[in-house]
Amino acid sequence: MRPVAYDRRPDRVAGSPSHRPGRFPPGPTMTRDGYTREAFKHWNSGDDPADGCSIRSEVLIHEVVEPPAVGPRCRLTGGSWWSYYDQIMVTSASGLDIDHMVPLAEAWDSGASAWTVQRREAYANDQGAETSLVAVTARSNRSKADQDPAQWMPPAAEVHCRYAAEWTGTKLRWNLTVHSTEHAALNDLASVCPDQTVTYTPVT
């Protein structure tokens, strides 16, 4: 892997989906004590509460390939979506899940357990970065569950570099830690993704 190059901007890391370990906060011993999904309020009313669309529906509308009809209470009919994890075209919104790039349980383990309720809600409904929430097939999302890149990667091998970069960017965006096996997996991916770029905007 060629040396990682840094832009002058603090929110951009160019060169690979992994980078200097010091860029990540130091990782504590991983623990899931006290975790429940209810600790992360989702899906809320989104950017425009008046439109009747939840965050889930807003992500689906944003990522659509062929637009659906949007009915009362943001009911979606028709349309098509590209699930990049498994490279499948999906023609029904009911066949899709909205995946948290870094799963809620993983976020909890990586620092979110110490956050305020409001920050956890902001994380669970993050529309400030397109890579935070991803519309994918229900099958691929449930296969992933709460696993990190040391445990699970998308079925489509050709998207592994993209996935690793988006995972890394999400962790950096939210100042989340990584553990040793996760970091090792990202470094391994970096060796085969020399031209991949990680881009993120930190959440304050």
mmCIF file with all atom_site columns, C-alpha atoms in Angstrom:
data_model
loop_
_atom_site.group_PDB
_atom_site.id
_atom_site.type_symbol
_atom_site.label_atom_id
_atom_site.label_alt_id
_atom_site.label_comp_id
_atom_site.label_asym_id
_atom_site.label_entity_id
_atom_site.label_seq_id
_atom_site.pdbx_PDB_ins_code
_atom_site.Cartn_x
_atom_site.Cartn_y
_atom_site.Cartn_z
_atom_site.occupancy
_atom_site.B_iso_or_equiv
_atom_site.pdbx_formal_charge
_atom_site.auth_seq_id
_atom_site.auth_comp_id
_atom_site.auth_asym_id
_atom_site.auth_atom_id
_atom_site.pdbx_PDB_model_num
ATOM 1   C CA . MET A 1 1   ? 0.000   0.000   0.000   1.00 0.00 ? 1   MET A CA 1
ATOM 2   C CA . ARG A 1 2   ? 1.375   3.402   -0.895  1.00 0.00 ? 2   ARG A CA 1
ATOM 3   C CA . PRO A 1 3   ? 1.669   5.939   1.944   1.00 0.00 ? 3   PRO A CA 1
ATOM 4   C CA . VAL A 1 4   ? -1.630  7.546   2.878   1.00 0.00 ? 4   VAL A CA 1
ATOM 5   C CA . ALA A 1 5   ? -1.927  11.101  1.589   1.00 0.00 ? 5   ALA A CA 1
ATOM 6   C CA . TYR A 1 6   ? -3.835  13.716  3.540   1.00 0.00 ? 6   TYR A CA 1
ATOM 7   C CA . ASP A 1 7   ? -5.576  16.760  2.104   1.00 0.00 ? 7   ASP A CA 1
ATOM 8   C CA . ARG A 1 8   ? -5.207  20.027  3.944   1.00 0.00 ? 8   ARG A CA 1
ATOM 9   C CA . ARG A 1 9   ? -8.853  19.708  4.902   1.00 0.00 ? 9   ARG A CA 1
ATOM 10  C CA . PRO A 1 10  ? -9.337  17.796  8.171   1.00 0.00 ? 10  PRO A CA 1
ATOM 11  C CA . ASP A 1 11  ? -12.389 15.955  6.843   1.00 0.00 ? 11  ASP A CA 1
ATOM 12  C CA . ARG A 1 12  ? -10.736 14.113  3.974   1.00 0.00 ? 12  ARG A CA 1
ATOM 13  C CA . VAL A 1 13  ? -8.340  11.181  4.036   1.00 0.00 ? 13  VAL A CA 1
ATOM 14  C CA . ALA A 1 14  ? -7.094  10.122  0.634   1.00 0.00 ? 14  ALA A CA 1
ATOM 15  C CA . GLY A 1 15  ? -5.371  6.930   -0.369  1.00 0.00 ? 15  GLY A CA 1
ATOM 16  C CA . SER A 1 16  ? -7.126  4.016   1.320   1.00 0.00 ? 16  SER A CA 1
ATOM 17  C CA . PRO A 1 17  ? -10.034 2.926   3.509   1.00 0.00 ? 17  PRO A CA 1
ATOM 18  C CA . SER A 1 18  ? -7.625  2.636   6.412   1.00 0.00 ? 18  SER A CA 1
ATOM 19  C CA . HIS A 1 19  ? -5.063  5.098   7.649   1.00 0.00 ? 19  HIS A CA 1
ATOM 20  C CA . ARG A 1 20  ? -2.889  6.028   10.562  1.00 0.00 ? 20  ARG A CA 1
ATOM 21  C CA . PRO A 1 21  ? -4.224  4.369   13.724  1.00 0.00 ? 21  PRO A CA 1
ATOM 22  C CA . GLY A 1 22  ? -3.997  7.692   15.516  1.00 0.00 ? 22  GLY A CA 1
ATOM 23  C CA . ARG A 1 23  ? -6.809  9.073   13.382  1.00 0.00 ? 23  ARG A CA 1
ATOM 24  C CA . PHE A 1 24  ? -9.223  6.847   15.301  1.00 0.00 ? 24  PHE A CA 1
ATOM 25  C CA . PRO A 1 25  ? -9.954  7.430   18.995  1.00 0.00 ? 25  PRO A CA 1
ATOM 26  C CA . PRO A 1 26  ? -8.294  4.829   21.210  1.00 0.00 ? 26  PRO A CA 1
ATOM 27  C CA . GLY A 1 27  ? -10.511 1.762   21.493  1.00 0.00 ? 27  GLY A CA 1
ATOM 28  C CA . PRO A 1 28  ? -11.820 0.581   24.859  1.00 0.00 ? 28  PRO A CA 1
ATOM 29  C CA . THR A 1 29  ? -12.598 -3.010  25.703  1.00 0.00 ? 29  THR A CA 1
ATOM 30  C CA . MET A 1 30  ? -15.652 -3.838  23.604  1.00 0.00 ? 30  MET A CA 1
ATOM 31  C CA . THR A 1 31  ? -18.819 -4.370  25.605  1.00 0.00 ? 31  THR A CA 1
ATOM 32  C CA . ARG A 1 32  ? -22.489 -4.475  24.710  1.00 0.00 ? 32  ARG A CA 1
ATOM 33  C CA . ASP A 1 33  ? -23.683 -4.120  28.286  1.00 0.00 ? 33  ASP A CA 1
ATOM 34  C CA . GLY A 1 34  ? -26.895 -2.118  28.453  1.00 0.00 ? 34  GLY A CA 1
ATOM 35  C CA . TYR A 1 35  ? -27.492 -2.009  24.695  1.00 0.00 ? 35  TYR A CA 1
ATOM 36  C CA . THR A 1 36  ? -31.001 -1.985  23.236  1.00 0.00 ? 36  THR A CA 1
ATOM 37  C CA . ARG A 1 37  ? -32.130 -0.708  19.846  1.00 0.00 ? 37  ARG A CA 1
ATOM 38  C CA . GLU A 1 38  ? -34.555 1.538   21.703  1.00 0.00 ? 38  GLU A CA 1
ATOM 39  C CA . ALA A 1 39  ? -31.548 3.534   22.919  1.00 0.00 ? 39  ALA A CA 1
ATOM 40  C CA . PHE A 1 40  ? -31.378 4.946   19.354  1.00 0.00 ? 40  PHE A CA 1
ATOM 41  C CA . LYS A 1 41  ? -34.718 6.544   18.427  1.00 0.00 ? 41  LYS A CA 1
ATOM 42  C CA . HIS A 1 42  ? -35.402 5.841   14.734  1.00 0.00 ? 42  HIS A CA 1
ATOM 43  C CA . TRP A 1 43  ? -36.969 6.470   12.251  1.00 0.00 ? 43  TRP A CA 1
ATOM 44  C CA . ASN A 1 44  ? -37.958 10.040  13.008  1.00 0.00 ? 44  ASN A CA 1
ATOM 45  C CA . SER A 1 45  ? -39.806 12.544  10.822  1.00 0.00 ? 45  SER A CA 1
ATOM 46  C CA . GLY A 1 46  ? -36.757 13.520  8.797   1.00 0.00 ? 46  GLY A CA 1
ATOM 47  C CA . ASP A 1 47  ? -35.673 16.784  7.275   1.00 0.00 ? 47  ASP A CA 1
ATOM 48  C CA . ASP A 1 48  ? -39.234 17.949  6.530   1.00 0.00 ? 48  ASP A CA 1
ATOM 49  C CA . PRO A 1 49  ? -41.707 16.854  9.224   1.00 0.00 ? 49  PRO A CA 1
ATOM 50  C CA . ALA A 1 50  ? -44.576 18.340  7.216   1.00 0.00 ? 50  ALA A CA 1
ATOM 51  C CA . ASP A 1 51  ? -44.199 15.899  4.303   1.00 0.00 ? 51  ASP A CA 1
ATOM 52  C CA . GLY A 1 52  ? -45.314 12.844  6.286   1.00 0.00 ? 52  GLY A CA 1
ATOM 53  C CA . CYS A 1 53  ? -42.189 10.886  5.357   1.00 0.00 ? 53  CYS A CA 1
ATOM 54  C CA . SER A 1 54  ? -40.042 9.119   7.922   1.00 0.00 ? 54  SER A CA 1
ATOM 55  C CA . ILE A 1 55  ? -36.275 8.930   7.538   1.00 0.00 ? 55  ILE A CA 1
ATOM 56  C CA . ARG A 1 56  ? -36.706 5.450   6.065   1.00 0.00 ? 56  ARG A CA 1
ATOM 57  C CA . SER A 1 57  ? -38.968 6.787   3.312   1.00 0.00 ? 57  SER A CA 1
ATOM 58  C CA . GLU A 1 58  ? -36.753 9.799   2.681   1.00 0.00 ? 58  GLU A CA 1
ATOM 59  C CA . VAL A 1 59  ? -33.715 7.557   2.180   1.00 0.00 ? 59  VAL A CA 1
ATOM 60  C CA . LEU A 1 60  ? -35.690 5.374   -0.229  1.00 0.00 ? 60  LEU A CA 1
ATOM 61  C CA . ILE A 1 61  ? -36.822 8.415   -2.220  1.00 0.00 ? 61  ILE A CA 1
ATOM 62  C CA . HIS A 1 62  ? -33.284 9.801   -2.300  1.00 0.00 ? 62  HIS A CA 1
ATOM 63  C CA . GLU A 1 63  ? -31.678 6.559   -3.496  1.00 0.00 ? 63  GLU A CA 1
ATOM 64  C CA . VAL A 1 64  ? -34.305 5.588   -6.050  1.00 0.00 ? 64  VAL A CA 1
ATOM 65  C CA . VAL A 1 65  ? -33.351 4.601   -9.594  1.00 0.00 ? 65  VAL A CA 1
ATOM 66  C CA . GLU A 1 66  ? -36.886 4.812   -11.032 1.00 0.00 ? 66  GLU A CA 1
ATOM 67  C CA . PRO A 1 67  ? -39.123 7.049   -8.899  1.00 0.00 ? 67  PRO A CA 1
ATOM 68  C CA . PRO A 1 68  ? -42.110 5.487   -7.115  1.00 0.00 ? 68  PRO A CA 1
ATOM 69  C CA . ALA A 1 69  ? -45.515 7.067   -6.734  1.00 0.00 ? 69  ALA A CA 1
ATOM 70  C CA . VAL A 1 70  ? -45.677 8.795   -3.343  1.00 0.00 ? 70  VAL A CA 1
ATOM 71  C CA . GLY A 1 71  ? -49.109 8.514   -1.776  1.00 0.00 ? 71  GLY A CA 1
ATOM 72  C CA . PRO A 1 72  ? -50.717 9.654   1.483   1.00 0.00 ? 72  PRO A CA 1
ATOM 73  C CA . ARG A 1 73  ? -48.484 9.268   4.535   1.00 0.00 ? 73  ARG A CA 1
ATOM 74  C CA . CYS A 1 74  ? -45.571 8.811   2.152   1.00 0.00 ? 74  CYS A CA 1
ATOM 75  C CA . ARG A 1 75  ? -46.695 5.384   0.978   1.00 0.00 ? 75  ARG A CA 1
ATOM 76  C CA . LEU A 1 76  ? -44.417 4.338   -1.901  1.00 0.00 ? 76  LEU A CA 1
ATOM 77  C CA . THR A 1 77  ? -45.794 2.381   -4.853  1.00 0.00 ? 77  THR A CA 1
ATOM 78  C CA . GLY A 1 78  ? -43.635 1.074   -7.680  1.00 0.00 ? 78  GLY A CA 1
ATOM 79  C CA . GLY A 1 79  ? -40.140 2.357   -8.277  1.00 0.00 ? 79  GLY A CA 1
ATOM 80  C CA . SER A 1 80  ? -36.801 0.559   -8.383  1.00 0.00 ? 80  SER A CA 1
ATOM 81  C CA . TRP A 1 81  ? -33.613 0.636   -6.318  1.00 0.00 ? 81  TRP A CA 1
ATOM 82  C CA . TRP A 1 82  ? -30.072 -0.686  -6.711  1.00 0.00 ? 82  TRP A CA 1
ATOM 83  C CA . SER A 1 83  ? -28.799 -2.638  -3.708  1.00 0.00 ? 83  SER A CA 1
ATOM 84  C CA . TYR A 1 84  ? -25.059 -2.155  -3.992  1.00 0.00 ? 84  TYR A CA 1
ATOM 85  C CA . TYR A 1 85  ? -24.106 -4.750  -1.362  1.00 0.00 ? 85  TYR A CA 1
ATOM 86  C CA . ASP A 1 86  ? -25.293 -7.606  -3.575  1.00 0.00 ? 86  ASP A CA 1
ATOM 87  C CA . GLN A 1 87  ? -25.684 -5.814  -6.938  1.00 0.00 ? 87  GLN A CA 1
ATOM 88  C CA . ILE A 1 88  ? -29.409 -6.508  -7.204  1.00 0.00 ? 88  ILE A CA 1
ATOM 89  C CA . MET A 1 89  ? -32.183 -4.329  -8.621  1.00 0.00 ? 89  MET A CA 1
ATOM 90  C CA . VAL A 1 90  ? -35.191 -4.228  -6.290  1.00 0.00 ? 90  VAL A CA 1
ATOM 91  C CA . THR A 1 91  ? -38.619 -3.215  -7.558  1.00 0.00 ? 91  THR A CA 1
ATOM 92  C CA . SER A 1 92  ? -40.529 -2.980  -4.291  1.00 0.00 ? 92  SER A CA 1
ATOM 93  C CA . ALA A 1 93  ? -39.754 -0.776  -1.311  1.00 0.00 ? 93  ALA A CA 1
ATOM 94  C CA . SER A 1 94  ? -40.909 -3.586  0.964   1.00 0.00 ? 94  SER A CA 1
ATOM 95  C CA . GLY A 1 95  ? -37.943 -5.672  -0.204  1.00 0.00 ? 95  GLY A CA 1
ATOM 96  C CA . LEU A 1 96  ? -35.470 -3.144  1.145   1.00 0.00 ? 96  LEU A CA 1
ATOM 97  C CA . ASP A 1 97  ? -33.999 -2.375  4.538   1.00 0.00 ? 97  ASP A CA 1
ATOM 98  C CA . ILE A 1 98  ? -32.265 0.848   5.468   1.00 0.00 ? 98  ILE A CA 1
ATOM 99  C CA . ASP A 1 99  ? -28.882 -0.212  6.761   1.00 0.00 ? 99  ASP A CA 1
ATOM 100 C CA . HIS A 1 100 ? -26.910 1.819   9.256   1.00 0.00 ? 100 HIS A CA 1
ATOM 101 C CA . MET A 1 101 ? -23.442 1.636   7.723   1.00 0.00 ? 101 MET A CA 1
ATOM 102 C CA . VAL A 1 102 ? -22.046 1.192   11.219  1.00 0.00 ? 102 VAL A CA 1
ATOM 103 C CA . PRO A 1 103 ? -24.789 -0.775  12.991  1.00 0.00 ? 103 PRO A CA 1
ATOM 104 C CA . LEU A 1 104 ? -26.380 0.646   16.109  1.00 0.00 ? 104 LEU A CA 1
ATOM 105 C CA . ALA A 1 105 ? -24.978 -2.099  18.330  1.00 0.00 ? 105 ALA A CA 1
ATOM 106 C CA . GLU A 1 106 ? -21.489 -1.566  16.891  1.00 0.00 ? 106 GLU A CA 1
ATOM 107 C CA . ALA A 1 107 ? -21.820 2.173   17.466  1.00 0.00 ? 107 ALA A CA 1
ATOM 108 C CA . TRP A 1 108 ? -22.834 1.469   21.072  1.00 0.00 ? 108 TRP A CA 1
ATOM 109 C CA . ASP A 1 109 ? -19.718 -0.639  21.583  1.00 0.00 ? 109 ASP A CA 1
ATOM 110 C CA . SER A 1 110 ? -17.553 2.041   19.947  1.00 0.00 ? 110 SER A CA 1
ATOM 111 C CA . GLY A 1 111 ? -18.528 4.999   22.086  1.00 0.00 ? 111 GLY A CA 1
ATOM 112 C CA . ALA A 1 112 ? -22.240 5.709   21.618  1.00 0.00 ? 112 ALA A CA 1
ATOM 113 C CA . SER A 1 113 ? -23.054 4.140   24.990  1.00 0.00 ? 113 SER A CA 1
ATOM 114 C CA . ALA A 1 114 ? -21.686 7.349   26.550  1.00 0.00 ? 114 ALA A CA 1
ATOM 115 C CA . TRP A 1 115 ? -23.648 9.700   24.287  1.00 0.00 ? 115 TRP A CA 1
ATOM 116 C CA . THR A 1 116 ? -26.729 11.697  25.138  1.00 0.00 ? 116 THR A CA 1
ATOM 117 C CA . VAL A 1 117 ? -30.117 10.456  23.985  1.00 0.00 ? 117 VAL A CA 1
ATOM 118 C CA . GLN A 1 118 ? -30.232 13.317  21.494  1.00 0.00 ? 118 GLN A CA 1
ATOM 119 C CA . ARG A 1 119 ? -26.887 12.416  19.920  1.00 0.00 ? 119 ARG A CA 1
ATOM 120 C CA . ARG A 1 120 ? -27.889 8.772   19.568  1.00 0.00 ? 120 ARG A CA 1
ATOM 121 C CA . GLU A 1 121 ? -31.103 9.846   17.825  1.00 0.00 ? 121 GLU A CA 1
ATOM 122 C CA . ALA A 1 122 ? -29.086 12.076  15.495  1.00 0.00 ? 122 ALA A CA 1
ATOM 123 C CA . TYR A 1 123 ? -26.809 9.135   14.680  1.00 0.00 ? 123 TYR A CA 1
ATOM 124 C CA . ALA A 1 124 ? -29.676 6.749   13.997  1.00 0.00 ? 124 ALA A CA 1
ATOM 125 C CA . ASN A 1 125 ? -31.278 9.241   11.586  1.00 0.00 ? 125 ASN A CA 1
ATOM 126 C CA . ASP A 1 126 ? -28.165 10.779  10.028  1.00 0.00 ? 126 ASP A CA 1
ATOM 127 C CA . GLN A 1 127 ? -29.021 12.398  6.717   1.00 0.00 ? 127 GLN A CA 1
ATOM 128 C CA . GLY A 1 128 ? -25.975 14.618  6.799   1.00 0.00 ? 128 GLY A CA 1
ATOM 129 C CA . ALA A 1 129 ? -23.846 12.029  5.008   1.00 0.00 ? 129 ALA A CA 1
ATOM 130 C CA . GLU A 1 130 ? -25.174 9.911   2.155   1.00 0.00 ? 130 GLU A CA 1
ATOM 131 C CA . THR A 1 131 ? -23.147 6.916   3.288   1.00 0.00 ? 131 THR A CA 1
ATOM 132 C CA . SER A 1 132 ? -24.571 6.759   6.824   1.00 0.00 ? 132 SER A CA 1
ATOM 133 C CA . LEU A 1 133 ? -27.867 5.163   5.777   1.00 0.00 ? 133 LEU A CA 1
ATOM 134 C CA . VAL A 1 134 ? -28.029 2.828   2.782   1.00 0.00 ? 134 VAL A CA 1
ATOM 135 C CA . ALA A 1 135 ? -31.014 1.174   1.072   1.00 0.00 ? 135 ALA A CA 1
ATOM 136 C CA . VAL A 1 136 ? -30.117 -2.492  0.494   1.00 0.00 ? 136 VAL A CA 1
ATOM 137 C CA . THR A 1 137 ? -31.877 -5.821  0.173   1.00 0.00 ? 137 THR A CA 1
ATOM 138 C CA . ALA A 1 138 ? -33.372 -7.102  3.391   1.00 0.00 ? 138 ALA A CA 1
ATOM 139 C CA . ARG A 1 139 ? -31.396 -10.306 2.896   1.00 0.00 ? 139 ARG A CA 1
ATOM 140 C CA . SER A 1 140 ? -28.018 -8.567  2.783   1.00 0.00 ? 140 SER A CA 1
ATOM 141 C CA . ASN A 1 141 ? -28.817 -6.276  5.691   1.00 0.00 ? 141 ASN A CA 1
ATOM 142 C CA . ARG A 1 142 ? -29.920 -9.151  7.896   1.00 0.00 ? 142 ARG A CA 1
ATOM 143 C CA . SER A 1 143 ? -26.890 -11.171 6.898   1.00 0.00 ? 143 SER A CA 1
ATOM 144 C CA . LYS A 1 144 ? -24.703 -8.277  8.031   1.00 0.00 ? 144 LYS A CA 1
ATOM 145 C CA . ALA A 1 145 ? -26.642 -7.759  11.279  1.00 0.00 ? 145 ALA A CA 1
ATOM 146 C CA . ASP A 1 146 ? -24.329 -5.972  13.732  1.00 0.00 ? 146 ASP A CA 1
ATOM 147 C CA . GLN A 1 147 ? -21.033 -7.289  12.352  1.00 0.00 ? 147 GLN A CA 1
ATOM 148 C CA . ASP A 1 148 ? -17.957 -5.208  11.518  1.00 0.00 ? 148 ASP A CA 1
ATOM 149 C CA . PRO A 1 149 ? -15.662 -5.667  8.471   1.00 0.00 ? 149 PRO A CA 1
ATOM 150 C CA . ALA A 1 150 ? -13.598 -8.298  10.292  1.00 0.00 ? 150 ALA A CA 1
ATOM 151 C CA . GLN A 1 151 ? -16.747 -10.438 10.442  1.00 0.00 ? 151 GLN A CA 1
ATOM 152 C CA . TRP A 1 152 ? -18.790 -9.504  7.362   1.00 0.00 ? 152 TRP A CA 1
ATOM 153 C CA . MET A 1 153 ? -18.348 -7.886  3.959   1.00 0.00 ? 153 MET A CA 1
ATOM 154 C CA . PRO A 1 154 ? -20.907 -7.405  1.178   1.00 0.00 ? 154 PRO A CA 1
ATOM 155 C CA . PRO A 1 155 ? -21.538 -10.457 -1.028  1.00 0.00 ? 155 PRO A CA 1
ATOM 156 C CA . ALA A 1 156 ? -20.354 -8.524  -4.102  1.00 0.00 ? 156 ALA A CA 1
ATOM 157 C CA . ALA A 1 157 ? -16.553 -8.538  -3.923  1.00 0.00 ? 157 ALA A CA 1
ATOM 158 C CA . GLU A 1 158 ? -16.269 -5.617  -6.347  1.00 0.00 ? 158 GLU A CA 1
ATOM 159 C CA . VAL A 1 159 ? -17.728 -3.214  -3.769  1.00 0.00 ? 159 VAL A CA 1
ATOM 160 C CA . HIS A 1 160 ? -15.439 -4.144  -0.866  1.00 0.00 ? 160 HIS A CA 1
ATOM 161 C CA . CYS A 1 161 ? -13.203 -1.084  -1.281  1.00 0.00 ? 161 CYS A CA 1
ATOM 162 C CA . ARG A 1 162 ? -16.192 1.241   -1.355  1.00 0.00 ? 162 ARG A CA 1
ATOM 163 C CA . TYR A 1 163 ? -17.741 -0.446  1.668   1.00 0.00 ? 163 TYR A CA 1
ATOM 164 C CA . ALA A 1 164 ? -14.543 -0.268  3.708   1.00 0.00 ? 164 ALA A CA 1
ATOM 165 C CA . ALA A 1 165 ? -14.147 3.428   2.881   1.00 0.00 ? 165 ALA A CA 1
ATOM 166 C CA . GLU A 1 166 ? -17.744 4.211   3.833   1.00 0.00 ? 166 GLU A CA 1
ATOM 167 C CA . TRP A 1 167 ? -17.438 2.250   7.086   1.00 0.00 ? 167 TRP A CA 1
ATOM 168 C CA . THR A 1 168 ? -14.244 4.116   7.951   1.00 0.00 ? 168 THR A CA 1
ATOM 169 C CA . GLY A 1 169 ? -15.740 7.483   7.043   1.00 0.00 ? 169 GLY A CA 1
ATOM 170 C CA . THR A 1 170 ? -18.794 6.842   9.227   1.00 0.00 ? 170 THR A CA 1
ATOM 171 C CA . LYS A 1 171 ? -16.649 5.894   12.219  1.00 0.00 ? 171 LYS A CA 1
ATOM 172 C CA . LEU A 1 172 ? -14.532 9.010   11.781  1.00 0.00 ? 172 LEU A CA 1
ATOM 173 C CA . ARG A 1 173 ? -17.570 11.235  11.213  1.00 0.00 ? 173 ARG A CA 1
ATOM 174 C CA . TRP A 1 174 ? -18.977 10.226  14.598  1.00 0.00 ? 174 TRP A CA 1
ATOM 175 C CA . ASN A 1 175 ? -15.632 9.874   16.411  1.00 0.00 ? 175 ASN A CA 1
ATOM 176 C CA . LEU A 1 176 ? -16.227 6.175   17.064  1.00 0.00 ? 176 LEU A CA 1
ATOM 177 C CA . THR A 1 177 ? -13.450 3.826   18.118  1.00 0.00 ? 177 THR A CA 1
ATOM 178 C CA . VAL A 1 178 ? -12.228 0.688   16.371  1.00 0.00 ? 178 VAL A CA 1
ATOM 179 C CA . HIS A 1 179 ? -11.041 -2.504  18.016  1.00 0.00 ? 179 HIS A CA 1
ATOM 180 C CA . SER A 1 180 ? -7.950  -4.447  17.069  1.00 0.00 ? 180 SER A CA 1
ATOM 181 C CA . THR A 1 181 ? -9.459  -7.095  14.764  1.00 0.00 ? 181 THR A CA 1
ATOM 182 C CA . GLU A 1 182 ? -11.589 -4.483  12.993  1.00 0.00 ? 182 GLU A CA 1
ATOM 183 C CA . HIS A 1 183 ? -8.560  -2.262  12.477  1.00 0.00 ? 183 HIS A CA 1
ATOM 184 C CA . ALA A 1 184 ? -6.552  -5.207  11.147  1.00 0.00 ? 184 ALA A CA 1
ATOM 185 C CA . ALA A 1 185 ? -9.320  -6.007  8.653   1.00 0.00 ? 185 ALA A CA 1
ATOM 186 C CA . LEU A 1 186 ? -9.389  -2.403  7.431   1.00 0.00 ? 186 LEU A CA 1
ATOM 187 C CA . ASN A 1 187 ? -5.624  -2.436  7.004   1.00 0.00 ? 187 ASN A CA 1
ATOM 188 C CA . ASP A 1 188 ? -5.858  -5.646  4.983   1.00 0.00 ? 188 ASP A CA 1
ATOM 189 C CA . LEU A 1 189 ? -8.461  -4.009  2.750   1.00 0.00 ? 189 LEU A CA 1
ATOM 190 C CA . ALA A 1 190 ? -6.235  -0.960  2.375   1.00 0.00 ? 190 ALA A CA 1
ATOM 191 C CA . SER A 1 191 ? -3.560  -3.132  0.794   1.00 0.00 ? 191 SER A CA 1
ATOM 192 C CA . VAL A 1 192 ? -5.905  -4.033  -2.071  1.00 0.00 ? 192 VAL A CA 1
ATOM 193 C CA . CYS A 1 193 ? -7.621  -0.627  -2.317  1.00 0.00 ? 193 CYS A CA 1
ATOM 194 C CA . PRO A 1 194 ? -4.718  1.771   -2.942  1.00 0.00 ? 194 PRO A CA 1
ATOM 195 C CA . ASP A 1 195 ? -6.787  4.326   -4.851  1.00 0.00 ? 195 ASP A CA 1
ATOM 196 C CA . GLN A 1 196 ? -9.812  4.397   -2.569  1.00 0.00 ? 196 GLN A CA 1
ATOM 197 C CA . THR A 1 197 ? -10.631 7.689   -0.854  1.00 0.00 ? 197 THR A CA 1
ATOM 198 C CA . VAL A 1 198 ? -12.273 8.163   2.532   1.00 0.00 ? 198 VAL A CA 1
ATOM 199 C CA . THR A 1 199 ? -14.300 11.348  2.811   1.00 0.00 ? 199 THR A CA 1
ATOM 200 C CA . TYR A 1 200 ? -16.228 12.485  5.874   1.00 0.00 ? 200 TYR A CA 1
ATOM 201 C CA . THR A 1 201 ? -17.504 15.571  7.654   1.00 0.00 ? 201 THR A CA 1
ATOM 202 C CA . PRO A 1 202 ? -17.128 15.396  11.433  1.00 0.00 ? 202 PRO A CA 1
ATOM 203 C CA . VAL A 1 203 ? -20.246 15.777  13.558  1.00 0.00 ? 203 VAL A CA 1
ATOM 204 C CA . THR A 1 204 ? -19.691 18.195  16.389  1.00 0.00 ? 204 THR A CA 1
#
